[in-house]
CSV table of C-alpha atoms and ligand atoms in Angstrom, one decimal:
chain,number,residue,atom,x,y,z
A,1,UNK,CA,0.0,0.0,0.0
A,2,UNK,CA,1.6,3.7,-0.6
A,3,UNK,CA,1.2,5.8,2.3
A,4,UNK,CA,-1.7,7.8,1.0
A,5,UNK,CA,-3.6,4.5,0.8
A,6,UNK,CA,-2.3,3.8,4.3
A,7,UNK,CA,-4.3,7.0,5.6
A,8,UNK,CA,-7.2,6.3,3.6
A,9,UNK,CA,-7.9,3.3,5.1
A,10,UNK,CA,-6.9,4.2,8.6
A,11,UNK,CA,-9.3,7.3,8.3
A,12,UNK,CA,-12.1,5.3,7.1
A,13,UNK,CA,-11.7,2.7,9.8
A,14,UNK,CA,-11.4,5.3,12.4
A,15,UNK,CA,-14.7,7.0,10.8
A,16,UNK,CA,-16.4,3.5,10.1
A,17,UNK,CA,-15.6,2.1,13.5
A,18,UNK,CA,-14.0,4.0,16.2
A,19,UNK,CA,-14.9,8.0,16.4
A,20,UNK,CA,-16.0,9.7,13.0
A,21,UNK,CA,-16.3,13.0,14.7
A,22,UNK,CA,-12.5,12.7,16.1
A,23,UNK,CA,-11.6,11.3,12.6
A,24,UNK,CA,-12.7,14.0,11.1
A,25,UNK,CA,-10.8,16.1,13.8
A,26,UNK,CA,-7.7,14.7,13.3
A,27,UNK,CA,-7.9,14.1,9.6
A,28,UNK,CA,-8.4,18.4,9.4
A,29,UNK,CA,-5.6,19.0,11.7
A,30,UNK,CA,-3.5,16.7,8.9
A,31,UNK,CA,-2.5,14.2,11.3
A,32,UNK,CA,-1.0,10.8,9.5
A,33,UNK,CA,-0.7,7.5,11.0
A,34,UNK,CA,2.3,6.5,13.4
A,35,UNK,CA,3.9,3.2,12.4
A,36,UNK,CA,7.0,3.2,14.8
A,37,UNK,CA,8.5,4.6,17.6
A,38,UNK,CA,12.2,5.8,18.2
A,39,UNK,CA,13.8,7.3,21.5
A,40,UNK,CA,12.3,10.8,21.3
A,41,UNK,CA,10.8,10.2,17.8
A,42,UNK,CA,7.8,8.9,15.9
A,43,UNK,CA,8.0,7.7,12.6
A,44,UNK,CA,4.9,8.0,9.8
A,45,UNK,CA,3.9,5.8,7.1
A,46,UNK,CA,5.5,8.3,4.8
A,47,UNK,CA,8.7,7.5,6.9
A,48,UNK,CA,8.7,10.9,8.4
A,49,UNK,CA,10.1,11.6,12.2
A,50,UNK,CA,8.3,14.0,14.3
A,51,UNK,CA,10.5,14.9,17.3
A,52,UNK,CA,7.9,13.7,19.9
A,53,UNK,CA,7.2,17.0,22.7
A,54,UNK,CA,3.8,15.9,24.2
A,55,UNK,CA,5.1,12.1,24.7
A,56,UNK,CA,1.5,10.2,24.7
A,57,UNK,CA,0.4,13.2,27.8
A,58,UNK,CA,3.8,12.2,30.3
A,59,UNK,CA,3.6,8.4,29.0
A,60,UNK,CA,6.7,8.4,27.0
A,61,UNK,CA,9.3,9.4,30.0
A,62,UNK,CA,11.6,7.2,28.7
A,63,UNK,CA,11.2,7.6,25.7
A,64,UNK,CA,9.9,5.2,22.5
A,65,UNK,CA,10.6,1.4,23.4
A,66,UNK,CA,13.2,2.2,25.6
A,67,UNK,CA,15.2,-1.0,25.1
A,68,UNK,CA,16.2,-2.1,29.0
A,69,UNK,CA,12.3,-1.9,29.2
A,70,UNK,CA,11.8,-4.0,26.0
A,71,UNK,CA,14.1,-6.8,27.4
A,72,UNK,CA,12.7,-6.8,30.3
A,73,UNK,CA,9.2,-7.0,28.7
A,74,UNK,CA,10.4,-9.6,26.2
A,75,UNK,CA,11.7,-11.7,28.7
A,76,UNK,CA,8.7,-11.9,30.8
A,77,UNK,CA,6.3,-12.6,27.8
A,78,UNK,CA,8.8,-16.0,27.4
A,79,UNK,CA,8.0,-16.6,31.0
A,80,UNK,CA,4.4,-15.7,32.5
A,81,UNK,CA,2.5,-13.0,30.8
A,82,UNK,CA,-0.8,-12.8,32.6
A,83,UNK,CA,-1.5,-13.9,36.2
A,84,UNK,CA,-2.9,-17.1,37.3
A,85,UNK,CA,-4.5,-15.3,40.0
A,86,UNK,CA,-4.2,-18.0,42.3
A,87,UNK,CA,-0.6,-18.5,43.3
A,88,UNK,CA,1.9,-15.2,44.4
A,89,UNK,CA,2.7,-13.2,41.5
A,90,UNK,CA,6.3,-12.5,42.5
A,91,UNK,CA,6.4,-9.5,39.9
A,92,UNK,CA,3.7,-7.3,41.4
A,93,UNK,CA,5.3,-8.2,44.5
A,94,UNK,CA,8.9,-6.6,43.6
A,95,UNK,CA,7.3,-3.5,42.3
A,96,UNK,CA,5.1,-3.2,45.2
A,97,UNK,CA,8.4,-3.3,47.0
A,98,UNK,CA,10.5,-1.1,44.8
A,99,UNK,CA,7.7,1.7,44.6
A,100,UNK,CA,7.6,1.8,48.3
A,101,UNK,CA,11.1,2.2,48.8
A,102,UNK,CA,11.3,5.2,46.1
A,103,UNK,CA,7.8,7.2,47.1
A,104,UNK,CA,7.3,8.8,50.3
A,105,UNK,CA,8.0,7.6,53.2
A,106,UNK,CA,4.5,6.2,54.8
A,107,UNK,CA,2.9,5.1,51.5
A,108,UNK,CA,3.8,1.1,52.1
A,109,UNK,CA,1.1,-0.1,50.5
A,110,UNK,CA,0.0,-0.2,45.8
A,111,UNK,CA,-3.0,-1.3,44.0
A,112,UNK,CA,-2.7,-2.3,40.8
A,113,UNK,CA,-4.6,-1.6,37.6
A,114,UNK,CA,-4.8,-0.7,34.1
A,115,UNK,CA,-4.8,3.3,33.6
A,116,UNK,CA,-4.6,6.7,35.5
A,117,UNK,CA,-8.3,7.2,35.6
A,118,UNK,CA,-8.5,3.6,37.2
A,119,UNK,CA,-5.9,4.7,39.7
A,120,UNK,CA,-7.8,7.4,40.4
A,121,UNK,CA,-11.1,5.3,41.0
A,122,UNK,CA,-9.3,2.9,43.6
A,123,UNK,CA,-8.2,6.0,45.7
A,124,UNK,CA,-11.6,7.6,45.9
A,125,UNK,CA,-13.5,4.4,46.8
A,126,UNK,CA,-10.8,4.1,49.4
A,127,UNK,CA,-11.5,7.3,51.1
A,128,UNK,CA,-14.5,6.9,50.8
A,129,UNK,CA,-14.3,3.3,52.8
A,130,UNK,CA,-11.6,4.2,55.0
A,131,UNK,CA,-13.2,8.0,56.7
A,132,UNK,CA,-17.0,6.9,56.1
A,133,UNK,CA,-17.5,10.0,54.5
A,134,UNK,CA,-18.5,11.2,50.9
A,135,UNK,CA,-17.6,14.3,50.5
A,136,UNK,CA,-14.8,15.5,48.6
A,137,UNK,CA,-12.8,18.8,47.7
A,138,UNK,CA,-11.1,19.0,43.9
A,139,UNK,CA,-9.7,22.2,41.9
A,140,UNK,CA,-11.5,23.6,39.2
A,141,UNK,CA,-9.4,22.9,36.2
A,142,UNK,CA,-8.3,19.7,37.4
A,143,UNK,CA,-8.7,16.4,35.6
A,144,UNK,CA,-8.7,13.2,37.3
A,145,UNK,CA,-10.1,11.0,34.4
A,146,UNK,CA,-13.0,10.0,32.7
A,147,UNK,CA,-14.7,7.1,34.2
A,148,UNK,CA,-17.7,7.7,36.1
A,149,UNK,CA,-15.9,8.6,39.3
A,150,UNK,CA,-13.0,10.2,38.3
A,151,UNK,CA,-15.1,12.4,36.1
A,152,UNK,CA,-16.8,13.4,39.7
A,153,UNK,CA,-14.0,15.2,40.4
A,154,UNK,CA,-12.6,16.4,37.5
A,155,UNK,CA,-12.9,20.2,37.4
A,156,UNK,CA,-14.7,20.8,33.5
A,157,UNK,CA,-17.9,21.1,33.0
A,158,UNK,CA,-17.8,20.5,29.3
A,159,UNK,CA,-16.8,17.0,30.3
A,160,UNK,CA,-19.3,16.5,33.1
A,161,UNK,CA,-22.2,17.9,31.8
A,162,UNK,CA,-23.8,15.2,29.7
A,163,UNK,CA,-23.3,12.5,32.4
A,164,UNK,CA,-25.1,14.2,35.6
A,165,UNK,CA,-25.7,12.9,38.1
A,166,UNK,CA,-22.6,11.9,38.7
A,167,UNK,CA,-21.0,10.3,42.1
A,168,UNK,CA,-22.2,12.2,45.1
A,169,UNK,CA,-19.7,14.5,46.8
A,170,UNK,CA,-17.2,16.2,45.6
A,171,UNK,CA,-17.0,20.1,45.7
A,172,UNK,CA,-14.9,22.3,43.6
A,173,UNK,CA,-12.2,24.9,44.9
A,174,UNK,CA,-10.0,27.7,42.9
A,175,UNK,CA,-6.6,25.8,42.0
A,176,UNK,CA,-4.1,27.4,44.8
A,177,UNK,CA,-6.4,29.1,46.8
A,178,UNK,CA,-5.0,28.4,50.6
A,179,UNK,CA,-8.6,30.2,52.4
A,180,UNK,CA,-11.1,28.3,50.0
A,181,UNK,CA,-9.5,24.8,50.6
A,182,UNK,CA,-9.4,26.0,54.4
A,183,UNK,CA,-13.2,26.9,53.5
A,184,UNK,CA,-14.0,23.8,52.6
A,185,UNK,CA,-12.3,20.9,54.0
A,186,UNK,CA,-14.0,19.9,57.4
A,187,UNK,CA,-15.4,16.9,59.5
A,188,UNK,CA,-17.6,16.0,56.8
A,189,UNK,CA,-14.5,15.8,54.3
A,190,UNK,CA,-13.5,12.3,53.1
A,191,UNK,CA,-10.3,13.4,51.3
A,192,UNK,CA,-8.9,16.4,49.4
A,193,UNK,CA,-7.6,15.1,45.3
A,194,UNK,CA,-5.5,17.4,44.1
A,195,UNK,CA,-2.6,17.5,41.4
A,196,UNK,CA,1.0,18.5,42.5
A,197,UNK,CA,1.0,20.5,39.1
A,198,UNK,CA,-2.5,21.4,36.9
A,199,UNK,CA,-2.0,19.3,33.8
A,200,UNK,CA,-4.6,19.2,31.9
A,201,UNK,CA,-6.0,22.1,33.2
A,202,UNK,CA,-3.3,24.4,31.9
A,203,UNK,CA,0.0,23.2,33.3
A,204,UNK,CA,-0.7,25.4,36.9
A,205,UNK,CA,2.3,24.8,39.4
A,206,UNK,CA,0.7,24.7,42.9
A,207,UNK,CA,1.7,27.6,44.9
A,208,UNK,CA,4.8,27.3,47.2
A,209,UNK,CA,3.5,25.7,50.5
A,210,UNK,CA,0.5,24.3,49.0
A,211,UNK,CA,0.2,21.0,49.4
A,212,UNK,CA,1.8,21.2,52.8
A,213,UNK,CA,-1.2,23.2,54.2
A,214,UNK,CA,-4.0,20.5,52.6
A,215,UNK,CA,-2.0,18.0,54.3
A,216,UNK,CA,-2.2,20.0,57.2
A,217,UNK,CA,-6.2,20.5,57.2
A,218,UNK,CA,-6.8,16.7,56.5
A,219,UNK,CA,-4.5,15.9,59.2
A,220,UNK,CA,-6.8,18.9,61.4
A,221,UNK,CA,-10.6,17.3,59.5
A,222,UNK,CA,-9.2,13.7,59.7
A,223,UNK,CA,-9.6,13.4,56.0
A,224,UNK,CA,-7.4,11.8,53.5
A,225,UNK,CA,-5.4,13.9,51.2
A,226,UNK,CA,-5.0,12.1,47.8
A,227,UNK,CA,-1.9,13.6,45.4
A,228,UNK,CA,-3.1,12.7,41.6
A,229,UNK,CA,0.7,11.9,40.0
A,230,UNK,CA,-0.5,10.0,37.4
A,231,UNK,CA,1.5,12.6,35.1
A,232,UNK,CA,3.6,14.3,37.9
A,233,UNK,CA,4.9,10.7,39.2
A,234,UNK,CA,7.9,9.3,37.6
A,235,UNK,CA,10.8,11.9,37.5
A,236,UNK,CA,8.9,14.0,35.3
A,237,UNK,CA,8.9,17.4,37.0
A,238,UNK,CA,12.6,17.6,38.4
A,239,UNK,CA,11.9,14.7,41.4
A,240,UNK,CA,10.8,11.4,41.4
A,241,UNK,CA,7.4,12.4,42.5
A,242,UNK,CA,5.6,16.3,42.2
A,243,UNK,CA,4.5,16.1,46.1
A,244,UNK,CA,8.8,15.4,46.7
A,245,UNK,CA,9.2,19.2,46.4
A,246,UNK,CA,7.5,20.0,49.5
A,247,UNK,CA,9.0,16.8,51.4
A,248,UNK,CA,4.5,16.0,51.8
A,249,UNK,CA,3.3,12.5,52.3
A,250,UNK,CA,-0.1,11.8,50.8
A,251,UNK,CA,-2.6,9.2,52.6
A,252,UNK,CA,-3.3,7.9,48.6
A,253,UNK,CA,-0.9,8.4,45.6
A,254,UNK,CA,-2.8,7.3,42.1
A,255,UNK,CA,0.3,6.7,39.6
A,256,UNK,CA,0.2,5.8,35.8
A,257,UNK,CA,1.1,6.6,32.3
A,258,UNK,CA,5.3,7.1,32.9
A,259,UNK,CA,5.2,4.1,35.5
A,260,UNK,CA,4.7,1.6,32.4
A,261,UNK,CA,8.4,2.5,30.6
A,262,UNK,CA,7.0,3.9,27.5
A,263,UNK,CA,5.6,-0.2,26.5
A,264,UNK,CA,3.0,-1.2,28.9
A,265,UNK,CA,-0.4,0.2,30.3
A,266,UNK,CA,-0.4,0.2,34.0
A,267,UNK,CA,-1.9,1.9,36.8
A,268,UNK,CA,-1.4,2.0,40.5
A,269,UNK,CA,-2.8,3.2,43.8
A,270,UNK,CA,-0.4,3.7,46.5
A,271,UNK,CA,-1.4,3.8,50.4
A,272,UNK,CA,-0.7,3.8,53.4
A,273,UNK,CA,-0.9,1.3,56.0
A,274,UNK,CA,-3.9,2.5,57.9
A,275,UNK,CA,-5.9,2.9,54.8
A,276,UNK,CA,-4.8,-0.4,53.8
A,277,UNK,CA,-5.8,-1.8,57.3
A,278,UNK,CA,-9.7,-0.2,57.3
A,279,UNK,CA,-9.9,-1.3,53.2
A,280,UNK,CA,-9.1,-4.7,53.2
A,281,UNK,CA,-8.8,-6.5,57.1
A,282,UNK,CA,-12.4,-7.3,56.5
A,283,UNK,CA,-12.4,-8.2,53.2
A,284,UNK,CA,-9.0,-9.4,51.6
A,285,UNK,CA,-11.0,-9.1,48.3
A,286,UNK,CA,-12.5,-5.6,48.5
A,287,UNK,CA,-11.1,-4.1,45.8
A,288,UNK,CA,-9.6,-6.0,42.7
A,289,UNK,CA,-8.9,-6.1,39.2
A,290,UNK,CA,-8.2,-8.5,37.1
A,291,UNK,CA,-5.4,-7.8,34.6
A,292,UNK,CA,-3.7,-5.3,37.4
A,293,UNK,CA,-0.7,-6.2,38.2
A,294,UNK,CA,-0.4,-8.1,35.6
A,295,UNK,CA,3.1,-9.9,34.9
A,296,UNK,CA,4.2,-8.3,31.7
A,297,UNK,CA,2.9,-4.0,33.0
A,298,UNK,CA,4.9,-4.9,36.5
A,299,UNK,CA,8.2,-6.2,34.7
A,300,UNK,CA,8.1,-2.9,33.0
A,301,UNK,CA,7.2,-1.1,35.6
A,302,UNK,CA,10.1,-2.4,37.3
A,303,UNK,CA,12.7,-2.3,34.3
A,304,UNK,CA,11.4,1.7,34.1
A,305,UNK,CA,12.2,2.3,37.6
A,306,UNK,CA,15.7,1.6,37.3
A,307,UNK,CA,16.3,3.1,33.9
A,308,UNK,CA,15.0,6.8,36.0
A,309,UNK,CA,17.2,5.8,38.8
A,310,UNK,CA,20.0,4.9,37.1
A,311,UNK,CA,20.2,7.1,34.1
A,312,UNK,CA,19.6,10.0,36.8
A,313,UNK,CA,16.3,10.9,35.2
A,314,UNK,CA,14.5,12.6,37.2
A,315,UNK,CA,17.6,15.0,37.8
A,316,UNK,CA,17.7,15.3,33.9
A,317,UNK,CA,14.3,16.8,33.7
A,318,UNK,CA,15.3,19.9,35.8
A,319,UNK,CA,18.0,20.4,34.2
A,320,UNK,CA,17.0,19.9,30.4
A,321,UNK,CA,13.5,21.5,31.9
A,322,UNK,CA,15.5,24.9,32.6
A,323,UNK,CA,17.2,25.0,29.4
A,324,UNK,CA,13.6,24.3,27.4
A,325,UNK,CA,12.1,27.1,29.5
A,326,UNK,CA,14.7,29.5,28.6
A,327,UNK,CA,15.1,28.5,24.7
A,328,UNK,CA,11.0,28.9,25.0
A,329,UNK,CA,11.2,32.5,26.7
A,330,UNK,CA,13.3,33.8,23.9
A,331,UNK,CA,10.5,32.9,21.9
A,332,UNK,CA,8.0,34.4,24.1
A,333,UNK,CA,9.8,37.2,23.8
A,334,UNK,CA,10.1,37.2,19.7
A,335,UNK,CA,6.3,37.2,20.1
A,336,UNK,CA,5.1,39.0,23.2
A,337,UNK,CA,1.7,39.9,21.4
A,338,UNK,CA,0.4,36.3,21.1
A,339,UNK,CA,2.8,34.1,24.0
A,340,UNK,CA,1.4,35.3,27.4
A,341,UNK,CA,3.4,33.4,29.3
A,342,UNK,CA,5.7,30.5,29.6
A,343,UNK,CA,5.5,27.8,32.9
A,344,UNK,CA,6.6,24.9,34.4
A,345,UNK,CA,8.8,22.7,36.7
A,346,UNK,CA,11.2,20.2,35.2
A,347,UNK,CA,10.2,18.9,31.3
A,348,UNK,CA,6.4,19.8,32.8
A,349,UNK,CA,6.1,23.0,30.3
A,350,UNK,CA,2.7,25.1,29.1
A,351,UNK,CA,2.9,27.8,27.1
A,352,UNK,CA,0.1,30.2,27.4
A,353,UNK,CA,-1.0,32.4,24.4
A,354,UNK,CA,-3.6,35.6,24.7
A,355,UNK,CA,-5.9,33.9,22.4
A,356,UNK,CA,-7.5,30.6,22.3
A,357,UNK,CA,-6.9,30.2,18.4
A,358,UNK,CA,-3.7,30.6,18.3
A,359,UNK,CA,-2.9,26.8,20.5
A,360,UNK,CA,-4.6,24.9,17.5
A,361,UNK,CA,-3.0,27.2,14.7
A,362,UNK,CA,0.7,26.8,15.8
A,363,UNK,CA,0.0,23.2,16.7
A,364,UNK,CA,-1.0,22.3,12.8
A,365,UNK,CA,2.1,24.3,11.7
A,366,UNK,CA,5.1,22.8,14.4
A,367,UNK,CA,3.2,19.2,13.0
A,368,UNK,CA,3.9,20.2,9.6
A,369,UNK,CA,7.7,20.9,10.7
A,370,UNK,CA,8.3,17.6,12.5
A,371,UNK,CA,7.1,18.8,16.4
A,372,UNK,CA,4.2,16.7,18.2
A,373,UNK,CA,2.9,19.0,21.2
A,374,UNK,CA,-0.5,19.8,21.9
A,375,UNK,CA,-3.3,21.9,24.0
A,376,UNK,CA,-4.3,20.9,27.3
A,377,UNK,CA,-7.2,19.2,27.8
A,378,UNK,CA,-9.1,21.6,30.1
A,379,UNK,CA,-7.6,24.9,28.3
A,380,UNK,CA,-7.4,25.3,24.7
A,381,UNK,CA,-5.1,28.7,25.4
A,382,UNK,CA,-1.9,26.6,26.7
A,383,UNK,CA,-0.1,24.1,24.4
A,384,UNK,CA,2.1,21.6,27.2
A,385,UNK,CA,5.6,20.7,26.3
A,386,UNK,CA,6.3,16.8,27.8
A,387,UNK,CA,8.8,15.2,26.0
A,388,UNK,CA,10.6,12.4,27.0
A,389,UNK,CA,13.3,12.9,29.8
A,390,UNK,CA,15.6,11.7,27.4
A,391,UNK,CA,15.4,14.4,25.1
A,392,UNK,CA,19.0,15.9,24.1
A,393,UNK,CA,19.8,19.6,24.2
A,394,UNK,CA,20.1,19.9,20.3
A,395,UNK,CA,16.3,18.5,20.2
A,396,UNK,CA,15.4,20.9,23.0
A,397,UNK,CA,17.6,23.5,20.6
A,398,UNK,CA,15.1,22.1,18.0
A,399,UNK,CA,11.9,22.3,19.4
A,400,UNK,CA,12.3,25.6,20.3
A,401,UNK,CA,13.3,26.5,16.9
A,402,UNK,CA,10.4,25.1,15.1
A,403,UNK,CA,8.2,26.4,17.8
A,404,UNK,CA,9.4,30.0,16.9
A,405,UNK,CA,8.5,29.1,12.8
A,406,UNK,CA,5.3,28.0,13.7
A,407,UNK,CA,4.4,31.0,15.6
A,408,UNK,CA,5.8,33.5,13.2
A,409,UNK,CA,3.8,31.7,10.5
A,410,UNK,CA,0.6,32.2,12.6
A,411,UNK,CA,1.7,35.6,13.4
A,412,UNK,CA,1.4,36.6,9.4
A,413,UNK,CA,-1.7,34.6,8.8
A,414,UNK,CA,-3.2,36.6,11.6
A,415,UNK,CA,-1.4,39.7,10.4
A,416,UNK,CA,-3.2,39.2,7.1
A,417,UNK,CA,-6.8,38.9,8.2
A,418,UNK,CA,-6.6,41.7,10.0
B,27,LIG,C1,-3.5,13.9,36.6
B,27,LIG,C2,-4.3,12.8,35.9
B,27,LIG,N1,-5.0,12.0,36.5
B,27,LIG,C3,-5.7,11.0,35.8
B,27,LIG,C4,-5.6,10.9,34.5
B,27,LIG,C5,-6.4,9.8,33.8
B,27,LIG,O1,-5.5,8.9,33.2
B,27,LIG,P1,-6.0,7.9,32.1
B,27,LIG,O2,-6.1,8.7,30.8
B,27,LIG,O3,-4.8,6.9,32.0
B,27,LIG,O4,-7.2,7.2,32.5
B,27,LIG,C6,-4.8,11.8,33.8
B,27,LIG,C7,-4.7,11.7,32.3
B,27,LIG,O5,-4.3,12.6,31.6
B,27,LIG,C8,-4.1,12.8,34.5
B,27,LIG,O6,-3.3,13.7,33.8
């Protein structure tokens, strides 16, 4: 088939079967169809390589089939894939292990499943089980996933709105606002979710001191404070995990996308002993799932552990995470009259334009010139910069160089309408 036949026949199987109004979508934005991954690249059927800046929304940390994480993989597919369920699974075990040893200190305990929103799922039913309470604080912006209850208390309406009612509970607070969480945490409160940084809502760092003073009112309410990392976790913002930065121990610690090496899906929900105690004492089996843990998602899970520790990953991102920043101020400051701003903490960048138009315009055009980044989910205004850890200073030199193109080329097509 010649690529042009290739995308024909994807398009019309995404439109036949999967999502004709996303096909549509993504056919207009000029999207082809990826046939291979490469450390920091993806490669089209036309055999073109797009340096790879949103990396699959904080999945790719490690890049594109990182290949300790392949082995690892390959080697447990020869061996046990899936879990019998019935005997130890001495995989889940080890990473159970290893992720209590590397998060902090007091979360001994890890559910497994299959995705963040998942993760998410296991740590609200938790607080829910473990404080008898229902009620629950979130941000606005924030996203915690799309199932039914993770949708609960993810901060956009235009998500929510065609599902009401949704789970019972949860109450929505400004992002960083230390009186209204103060407000509204109180004896009633099961648990506070909030993300260390705002991703999808616009890549919003949590004020200095922030997540020290939740934890301190659910220590005051006795409710549980729940830190979403599923795209904080992992190294990706300068330390192995976003709530590291203010030394805070969270009662439940969903984790995902970066967890899985780049190869495999996996989610998990870390704890600590006393919620592990109230959950499950009574009923080993309260909670379960059954591909989590899974053999072949905790081998990578494992193998991408030790690639961050050893390659120093998490250290990388602040470093390589300044020099982005900077490269992407200059261009800020090329274009002050359409870049607002420029954010972020480690390779956890958003750049903010003035108008909403201009995310989706300069997206199509750093696509055309071999850049993958895209809008947040919850604000069309910020495009996020998330590329893998691994990414080298003359892609970083790159990316901020086809960034600038794109947003001259905007620039003039705007210029000209006016
Ligand atoms: C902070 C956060 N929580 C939860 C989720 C949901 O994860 P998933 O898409 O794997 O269900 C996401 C996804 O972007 C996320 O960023």
């Amino acid at each position: 088939m010649t690529p042009d036949e290739i995308q024909g026949l994807v398009v019309e199987q995404y439109a036949d079967h999967v999502n004709p109004y996303l096909a549509k979508l993504m056919n207009f934005a000029g999207f082809g169809v990826e046939v291979r991954g490469e450390g920091c690249e993806i490669i089209d059927q036309e055999g073109r390589r797009f340096l790879d800046c949103l990396g699959g929304y904080g999945v790719f940390s490690l890049g594109h089939r990182h290949p300790y994480v392949v082995d690892a993989v390959k080697r447990q597919l020869d061996e046990m894939p899936m879990s019998g369920k019935v005997f130890f699974n001495p995989v889940m075990g080890a990473l159970a292990a290893k992720l209590a040893e590397i998060s902090p200190e007091g979360l001994e305990f890890t559910f497994f499943s299959n995705s963040g929103a998942e993760a998410v799922e296991a740590a609200l039913k938790f607080a829910k089980g473990a404080t008898g309470r229902s009620k629950i604080i979130s941000t606005e912006g924030s996203y915690h996933g799309k199932t039914l209850g993770a949708l609960s208390t993810t901060g956009r309406e235009k998500y929510r709105k065609a599902f009401y009612p949704l789970m019972p509970g949860p109450e929505f607070v400004p992002f960083g606002d230390f009186d209204a969480m103060a407000h509204a945490v109180d004896d009633q409160t099961a648990a506070v979710i909030i993300e260390p940084i705002q991703g999808e809502g616009g890549i919003h760092l949590a004020p200095e001191g922030y997540l020290t003073h939740i934890r301190n009112l659910c220590d005051k309410h006795g409710a549980l404070m729940i830190a979403d990392e599923v795209q904080t976790g992992m190294g990706r913002t300068g330390k192995m995990f976003g709530c590291d930065h203010e030394g805070v121990c969270p009662d439940l610690m969903p984790l995902a996308k970066a967890l899985g090496g780049g190869v495999m899906p996996i989610g998990a929900t870390m704890g600590t002993a006393a919620v592990w105690e109230k959950i499950y004492s009574i009923n080993p089996l309260a909670h379960t799932s059954t591909f989590g843990g899974n053999p072949l998602a905790c081998a990578a899970g494992l193998a991408a552990i030790e690639v961050i520790e050893n390659e120093g990953l998490a250290h990388q991102a602040e470093v390589r995470g300044e020099l982005l920043i900077n490269e992407l101020k200059k261009v800020q400051a090329k274009h002050t009259d359409l870049i607002s701003e420029v954010r972020g903490r480690g390779l956890m960048i958003g750049v903010e334009f003035a108008m909403d138009e201009v995310g989706e315009l300069a997206m199509a055009q750093m696509t055309k010139r071999g850049l993958i980044a895209a809008y947040t989910l919850n604000n069309p205004r910020v495009i996020r910069f998330e590329p893998p850890l691994i990414i080298s200073e003359e892609q970083i030199q790159f990316a901020a160089q086809t960034f600038d193109e794109a947003v001259s080329e905007v620039e003039e097509v705007l210029g000209a309408l006016v």
